XYZ file of C-alpha atoms in Angstrom:
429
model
C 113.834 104.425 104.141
C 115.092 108.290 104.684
C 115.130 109.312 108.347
C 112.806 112.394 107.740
C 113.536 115.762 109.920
C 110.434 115.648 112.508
C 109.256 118.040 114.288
C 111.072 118.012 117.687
C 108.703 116.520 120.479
C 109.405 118.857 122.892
C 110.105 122.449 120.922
C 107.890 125.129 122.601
C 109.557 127.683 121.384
C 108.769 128.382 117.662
C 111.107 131.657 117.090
C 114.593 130.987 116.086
C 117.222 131.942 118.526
C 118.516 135.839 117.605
C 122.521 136.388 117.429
C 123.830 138.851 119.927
C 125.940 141.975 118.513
C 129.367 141.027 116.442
C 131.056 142.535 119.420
C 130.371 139.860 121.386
C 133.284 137.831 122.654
C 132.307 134.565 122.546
C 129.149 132.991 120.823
C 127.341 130.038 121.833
C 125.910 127.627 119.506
C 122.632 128.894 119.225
C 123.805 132.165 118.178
C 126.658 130.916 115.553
C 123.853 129.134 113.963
C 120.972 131.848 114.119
C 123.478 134.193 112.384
C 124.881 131.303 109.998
C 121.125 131.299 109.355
C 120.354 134.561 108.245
C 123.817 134.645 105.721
C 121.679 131.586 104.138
C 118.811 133.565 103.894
C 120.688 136.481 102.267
C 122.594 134.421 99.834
C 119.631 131.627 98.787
C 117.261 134.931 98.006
C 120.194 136.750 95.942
C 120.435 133.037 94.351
C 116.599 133.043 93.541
C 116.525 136.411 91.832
C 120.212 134.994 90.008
C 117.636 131.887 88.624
C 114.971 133.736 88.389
C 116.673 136.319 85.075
C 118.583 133.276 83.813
C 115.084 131.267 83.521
C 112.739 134.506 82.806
C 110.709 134.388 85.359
C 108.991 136.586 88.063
C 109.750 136.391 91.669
C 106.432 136.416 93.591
C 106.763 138.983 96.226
C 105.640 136.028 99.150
C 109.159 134.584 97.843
C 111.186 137.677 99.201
C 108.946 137.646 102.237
C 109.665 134.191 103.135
C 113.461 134.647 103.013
C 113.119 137.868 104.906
C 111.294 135.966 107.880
C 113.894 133.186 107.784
C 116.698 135.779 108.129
C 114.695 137.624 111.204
C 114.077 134.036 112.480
C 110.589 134.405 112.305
C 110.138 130.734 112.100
C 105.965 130.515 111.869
C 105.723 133.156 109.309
C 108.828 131.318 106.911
C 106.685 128.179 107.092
C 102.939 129.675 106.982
C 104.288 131.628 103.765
C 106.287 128.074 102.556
C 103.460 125.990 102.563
C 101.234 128.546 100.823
C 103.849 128.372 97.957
C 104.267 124.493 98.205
C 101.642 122.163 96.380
C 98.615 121.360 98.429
C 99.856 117.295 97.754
C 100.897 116.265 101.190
C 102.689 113.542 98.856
C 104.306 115.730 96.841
C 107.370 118.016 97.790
C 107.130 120.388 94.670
C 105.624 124.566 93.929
C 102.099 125.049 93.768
C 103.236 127.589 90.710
C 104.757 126.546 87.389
C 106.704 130.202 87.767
C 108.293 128.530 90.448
C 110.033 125.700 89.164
C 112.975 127.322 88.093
C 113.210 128.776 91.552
C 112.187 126.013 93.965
C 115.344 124.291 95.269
C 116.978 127.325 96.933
C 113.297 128.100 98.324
C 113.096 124.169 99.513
C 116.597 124.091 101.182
C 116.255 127.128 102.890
C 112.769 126.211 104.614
C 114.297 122.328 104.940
C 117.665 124.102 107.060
C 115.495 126.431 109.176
C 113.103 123.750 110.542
C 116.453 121.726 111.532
C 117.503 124.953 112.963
C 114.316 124.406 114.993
C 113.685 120.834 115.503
C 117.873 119.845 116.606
C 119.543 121.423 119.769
C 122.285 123.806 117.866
C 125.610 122.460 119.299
C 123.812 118.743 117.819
C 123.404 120.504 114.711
C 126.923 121.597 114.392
C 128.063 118.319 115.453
C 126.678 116.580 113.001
C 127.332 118.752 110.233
C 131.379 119.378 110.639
C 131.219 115.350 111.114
C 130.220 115.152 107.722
C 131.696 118.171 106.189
C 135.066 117.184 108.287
C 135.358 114.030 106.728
C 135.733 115.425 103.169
C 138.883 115.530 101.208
C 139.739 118.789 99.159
C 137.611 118.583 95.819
C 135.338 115.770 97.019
C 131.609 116.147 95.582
C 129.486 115.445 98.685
C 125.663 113.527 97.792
C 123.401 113.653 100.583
C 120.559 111.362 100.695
C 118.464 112.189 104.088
C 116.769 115.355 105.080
C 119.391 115.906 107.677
C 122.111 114.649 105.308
C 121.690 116.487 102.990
C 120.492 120.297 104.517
C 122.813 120.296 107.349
C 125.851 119.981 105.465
C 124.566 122.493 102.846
C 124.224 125.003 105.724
C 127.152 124.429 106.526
C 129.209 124.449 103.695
C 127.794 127.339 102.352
C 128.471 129.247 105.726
C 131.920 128.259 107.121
C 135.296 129.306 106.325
C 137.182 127.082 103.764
C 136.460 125.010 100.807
C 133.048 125.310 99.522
C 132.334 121.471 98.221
C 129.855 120.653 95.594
C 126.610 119.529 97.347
C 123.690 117.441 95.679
C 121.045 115.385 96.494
C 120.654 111.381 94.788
C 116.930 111.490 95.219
C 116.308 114.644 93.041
C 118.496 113.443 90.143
C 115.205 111.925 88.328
C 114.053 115.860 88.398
C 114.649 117.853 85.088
C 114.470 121.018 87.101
C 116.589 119.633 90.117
C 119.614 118.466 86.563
C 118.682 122.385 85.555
C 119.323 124.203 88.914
C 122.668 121.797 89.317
C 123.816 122.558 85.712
C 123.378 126.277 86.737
C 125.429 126.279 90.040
C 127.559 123.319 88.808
C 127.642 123.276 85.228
C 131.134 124.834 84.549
C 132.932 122.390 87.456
C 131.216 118.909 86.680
C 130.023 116.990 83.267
C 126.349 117.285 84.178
C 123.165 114.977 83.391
C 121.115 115.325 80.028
C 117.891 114.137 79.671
C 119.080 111.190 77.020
C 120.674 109.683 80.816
C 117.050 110.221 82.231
C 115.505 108.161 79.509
C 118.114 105.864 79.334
C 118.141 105.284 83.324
C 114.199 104.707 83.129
C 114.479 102.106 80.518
C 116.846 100.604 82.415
C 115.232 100.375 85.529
C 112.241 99.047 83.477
C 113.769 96.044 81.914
C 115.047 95.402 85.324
C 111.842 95.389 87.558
C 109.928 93.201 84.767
C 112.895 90.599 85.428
C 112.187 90.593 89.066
C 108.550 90.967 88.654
C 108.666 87.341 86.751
C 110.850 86.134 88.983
C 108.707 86.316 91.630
C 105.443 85.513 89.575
C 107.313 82.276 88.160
C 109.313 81.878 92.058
C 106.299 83.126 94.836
C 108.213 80.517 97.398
C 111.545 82.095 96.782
C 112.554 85.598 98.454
C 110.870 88.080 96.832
C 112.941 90.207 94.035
C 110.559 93.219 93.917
C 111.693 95.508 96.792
C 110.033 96.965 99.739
C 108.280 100.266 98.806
C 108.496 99.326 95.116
C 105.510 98.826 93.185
C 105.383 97.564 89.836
C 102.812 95.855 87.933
C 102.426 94.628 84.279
C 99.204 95.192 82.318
C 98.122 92.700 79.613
C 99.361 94.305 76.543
C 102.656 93.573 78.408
C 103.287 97.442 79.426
C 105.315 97.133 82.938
C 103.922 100.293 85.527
C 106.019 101.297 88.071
C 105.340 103.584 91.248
C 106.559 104.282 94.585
C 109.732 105.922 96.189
C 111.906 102.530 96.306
C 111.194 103.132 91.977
C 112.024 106.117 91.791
C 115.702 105.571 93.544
C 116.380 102.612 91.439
C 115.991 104.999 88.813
C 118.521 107.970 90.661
C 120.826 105.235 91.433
C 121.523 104.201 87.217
C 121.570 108.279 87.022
C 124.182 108.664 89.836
C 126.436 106.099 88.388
C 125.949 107.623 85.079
C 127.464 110.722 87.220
C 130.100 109.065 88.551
C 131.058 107.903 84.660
C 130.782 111.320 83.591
C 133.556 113.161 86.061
C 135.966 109.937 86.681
C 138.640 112.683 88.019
C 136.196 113.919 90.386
C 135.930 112.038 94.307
C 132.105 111.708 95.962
C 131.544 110.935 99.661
C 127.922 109.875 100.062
C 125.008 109.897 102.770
C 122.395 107.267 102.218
C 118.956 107.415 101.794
C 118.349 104.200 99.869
C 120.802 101.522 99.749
C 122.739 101.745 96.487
C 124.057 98.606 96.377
C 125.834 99.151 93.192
C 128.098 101.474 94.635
C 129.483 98.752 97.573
C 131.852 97.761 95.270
C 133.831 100.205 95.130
C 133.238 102.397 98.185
C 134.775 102.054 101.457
C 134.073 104.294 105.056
C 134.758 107.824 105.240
C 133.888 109.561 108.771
C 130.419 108.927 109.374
C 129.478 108.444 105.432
C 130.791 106.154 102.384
C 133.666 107.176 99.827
C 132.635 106.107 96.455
C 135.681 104.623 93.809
C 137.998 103.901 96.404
C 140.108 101.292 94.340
C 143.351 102.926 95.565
C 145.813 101.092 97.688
C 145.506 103.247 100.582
C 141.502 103.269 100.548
C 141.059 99.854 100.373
C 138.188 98.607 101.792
C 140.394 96.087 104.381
C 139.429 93.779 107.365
C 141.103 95.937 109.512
C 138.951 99.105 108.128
C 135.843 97.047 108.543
C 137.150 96.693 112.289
C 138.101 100.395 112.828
C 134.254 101.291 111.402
C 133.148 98.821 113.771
C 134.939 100.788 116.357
C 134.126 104.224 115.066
C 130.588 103.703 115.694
C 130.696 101.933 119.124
C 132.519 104.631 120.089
C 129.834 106.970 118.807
C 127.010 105.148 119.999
C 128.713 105.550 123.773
C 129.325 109.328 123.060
C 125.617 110.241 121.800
C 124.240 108.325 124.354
C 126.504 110.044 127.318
C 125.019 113.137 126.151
C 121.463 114.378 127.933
C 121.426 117.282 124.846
C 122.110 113.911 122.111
C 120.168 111.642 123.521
C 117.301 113.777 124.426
C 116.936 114.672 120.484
C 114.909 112.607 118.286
C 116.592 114.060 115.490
C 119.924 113.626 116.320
C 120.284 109.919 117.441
C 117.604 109.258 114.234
C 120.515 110.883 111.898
C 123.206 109.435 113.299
C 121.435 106.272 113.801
C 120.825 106.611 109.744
C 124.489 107.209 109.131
C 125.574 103.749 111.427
C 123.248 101.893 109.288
C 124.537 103.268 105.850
C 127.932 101.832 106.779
C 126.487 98.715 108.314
C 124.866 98.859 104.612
C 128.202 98.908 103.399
C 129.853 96.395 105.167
C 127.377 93.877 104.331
C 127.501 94.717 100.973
C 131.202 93.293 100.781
C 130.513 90.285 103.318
C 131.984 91.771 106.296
C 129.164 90.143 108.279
C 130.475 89.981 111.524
C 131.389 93.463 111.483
C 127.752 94.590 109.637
C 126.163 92.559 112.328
C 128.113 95.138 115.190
C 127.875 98.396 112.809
C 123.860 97.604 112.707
C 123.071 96.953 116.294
C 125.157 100.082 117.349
C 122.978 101.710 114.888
C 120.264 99.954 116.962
C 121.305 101.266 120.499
C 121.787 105.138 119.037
C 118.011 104.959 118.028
C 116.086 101.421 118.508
C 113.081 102.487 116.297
C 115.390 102.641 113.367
C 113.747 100.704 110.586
C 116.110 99.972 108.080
C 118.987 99.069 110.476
C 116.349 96.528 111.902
C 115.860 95.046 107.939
C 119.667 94.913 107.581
C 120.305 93.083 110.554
C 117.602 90.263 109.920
C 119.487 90.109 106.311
C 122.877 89.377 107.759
C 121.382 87.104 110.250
C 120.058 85.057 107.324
C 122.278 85.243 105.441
C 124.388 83.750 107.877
C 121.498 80.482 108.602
C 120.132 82.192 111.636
C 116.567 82.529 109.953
C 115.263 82.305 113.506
C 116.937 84.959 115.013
C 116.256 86.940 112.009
C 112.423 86.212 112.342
C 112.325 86.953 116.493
C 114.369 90.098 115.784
C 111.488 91.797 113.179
C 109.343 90.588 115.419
C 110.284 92.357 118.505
C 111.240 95.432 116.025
C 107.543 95.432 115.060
C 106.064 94.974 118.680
C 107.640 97.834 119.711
C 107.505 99.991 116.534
C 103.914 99.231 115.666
C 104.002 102.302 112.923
C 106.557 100.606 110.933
C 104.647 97.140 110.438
C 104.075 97.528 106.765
C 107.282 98.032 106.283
C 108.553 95.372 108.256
C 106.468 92.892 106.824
C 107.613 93.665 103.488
C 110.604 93.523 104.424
C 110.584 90.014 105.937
C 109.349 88.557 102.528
C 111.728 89.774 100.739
C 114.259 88.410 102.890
C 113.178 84.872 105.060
C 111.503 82.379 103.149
C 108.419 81.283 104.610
C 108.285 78.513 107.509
C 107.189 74.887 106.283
C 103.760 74.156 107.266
C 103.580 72.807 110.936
C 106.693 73.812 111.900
C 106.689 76.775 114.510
C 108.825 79.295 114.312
C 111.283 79.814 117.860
C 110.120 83.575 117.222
C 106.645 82.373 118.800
C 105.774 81.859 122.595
């Protein structure tokens, strides 16, 4: 699952940090990125009131009000005034207003890249961000998948000197006004989605889950097919249902690959937020995220690159965790944590095991409570005949990460099989 941007556990201090004059010799971190702040503001509101004549529509005046407190660094005000223009649906992310569809993304990126500007320590936040961004190749499209993966580097890139990259999100491509604001920022440098790929990605998706959902009606002693988080049922006219976020990304991943067959001159680096396997094929490490189509000679996905990841992220695991300000931030070692695992992903995904195995527990030591490295590691384990080990590890996971038991637990029946009757488990005292 997405590492989510929480709150920092120890922020007192709700106003953003101010920049000192321009004549100041030297900045420090927190005032590079309170100043980098307030050019977002300014350019996401002159955005807004770009979207809002192409689309016809009025921009409330609590819209201009929340990018003028974000560029002040009024922090409490921005989000009092965001969540009065949000839906009241905890569950869902979109406007209260129908006038605001059109509008919402810049609105939602901005108040996503000033709470990191509060919740991660600003020399962290630059860190991470120049990681990713400094990994890219000129002309590489950059998908990010987590909150942190995908607003950070958007700050960034929109604020820094040099190349500005093209910057989407997988998990919105399901959204007709996510394809609209994209076609309107993107349309005349990318082949964009149409609606026909939405259908066509649903129906897809569909035909797929009722073949798992059989399997595992027809299979129950088998692992199960139907994923963690993924909820599909099948009524008795024969209708299949599906819900629930895992659903919706099997649906964004058919779109993005429908993206990547609609620019095949174009290069994308991606963050993860769900595992796309269908992309391992192809992809190989770049930096801390993936490169997608790397079929070139000199991107192959080799043992020895496998080894250098392995490397890369023991070596980054020893750095965070050197750090007081790193280590001391939830939301850094979660983020970096998230990226470990999306390579670990990756590396099982073309049966480097030995190295996944290393790339996921170094994931583990950045940030223990990180689910999804846990999941991956109990895969490779299995898939390797240590079922036992696999079992003890999700065990321990879940003893000490009570919150994520659901998950877990989902988790471990899609992957082990379960024990014979009568025969104990070596996960058990």
């Amino acid at each position: 699952r997405p590492v989510e941007s929480t709150r920092s556990r120890n922020a007192g201090n709700s106003r953003m940090p101010q920049p000192r004059s321009s004549s100041a010799p030297v900045l420090s971190a927190e005032e590079i990125v309170a100043g980098k702040l307030g050019q977002f503001a300014r350019s996401r509101r002159a955005l807004v009131h770009e979207l809002a004549r192409h689309f016809k529509r009025e921009v409330p005046g609590d819209v201009d009000r929340f990018f003028a407190a974000i560029e002040v660094g009024r922090w409490e005000d921005a989000d009092a005034i965001f969540k009065s223009l949000r839906e009241s649906d905890k569950n869902s992310a979109g406007p209260a207003s129908e006038n605001l569809h059109g509008l919402w993304r810049p609105i939602q990126e901005t108040w996503g890249i000033a709470r990191a500007v509060q919740d991660w320590p600003a020399q962290k936040l630059l860190d991470y961000g120049n990681s990713v961004l400094g990994s890219l190749r000129p002309g590489m499209v950059y998908v990010g998948g987590t909150d942190p993966g995908c607003f950070i580097p958007t700050f960034l890139n929109e604020t820094s000197e040099g190349e500005r990259h093209i910057v989407l999100t997988q998990n919105a491509l399901a959204d007709k006004t996510y394809l609209e604001h994209l076609g309107f920022l993107y349309g005349d440098r990318m082949g964009m989605l149409t609606e026909e790929d939405s259908n066509r990605a649903f129906q897809s998706y569909i035909a797929d889950a009722q073949k798992r959902l059989q399997h595992d009606q027809q299979f129950p002693d088998e692992p199960k097919q139907i994923r963690p988080g993924e909820q599909v049922k099948q009524d008795p006219a024969g209708r299949v249902q599906v819900s629930g976020a895992a659903a919706v990304m099997g649906i964004n991943e058919r779109l993005l690959q429908t993206l990547l067959e609609k620019n095949p001159d174009l290069s994308f680096a991606l963050e993860e937020s769900f595992p796309f396997k269908s992309t391992y094929a192809n992809a190989a490490p770049l930096g801390p995220v993936m490169e997608l189509r790397a079929q070139d000679e000199q991107n192959a996905f080799t043992s020895e690159r496998a080894a250098q990841t392995v490397e890369f992220w023991r070596t980054t695991a020893q750095q965070l965790l050197a750090d007081p300000e790193a280590a001391g931030s939830f939301n850094t070692i979660a983020s970096w944590s998230k990226l470990a695992t999306g390579q670990a992903n990756l590396l099982a995904g073309r049966n480097y095991n030995a190295q996944a195995e290393q790339a996921y527990r170094a994931a583990l030591e950045i940030f223990p409570g990180t689910p999804d490295a846990a999941t991956g590691l109990a895969e490779v384990l299995a898939r390797q005949g240590r079922g036992d080990e696999a079992r003890q590890l999700l065990d321990d996971f879940v003893q000490k990460n009570p919150a994520q038991r659901d998950f877990i637990e989902a988790s471990r029946q899609a992957l082990l099989p379960a024990k014979p009757p009568g025969k104990a488990s070596s996960s058990q005292p």
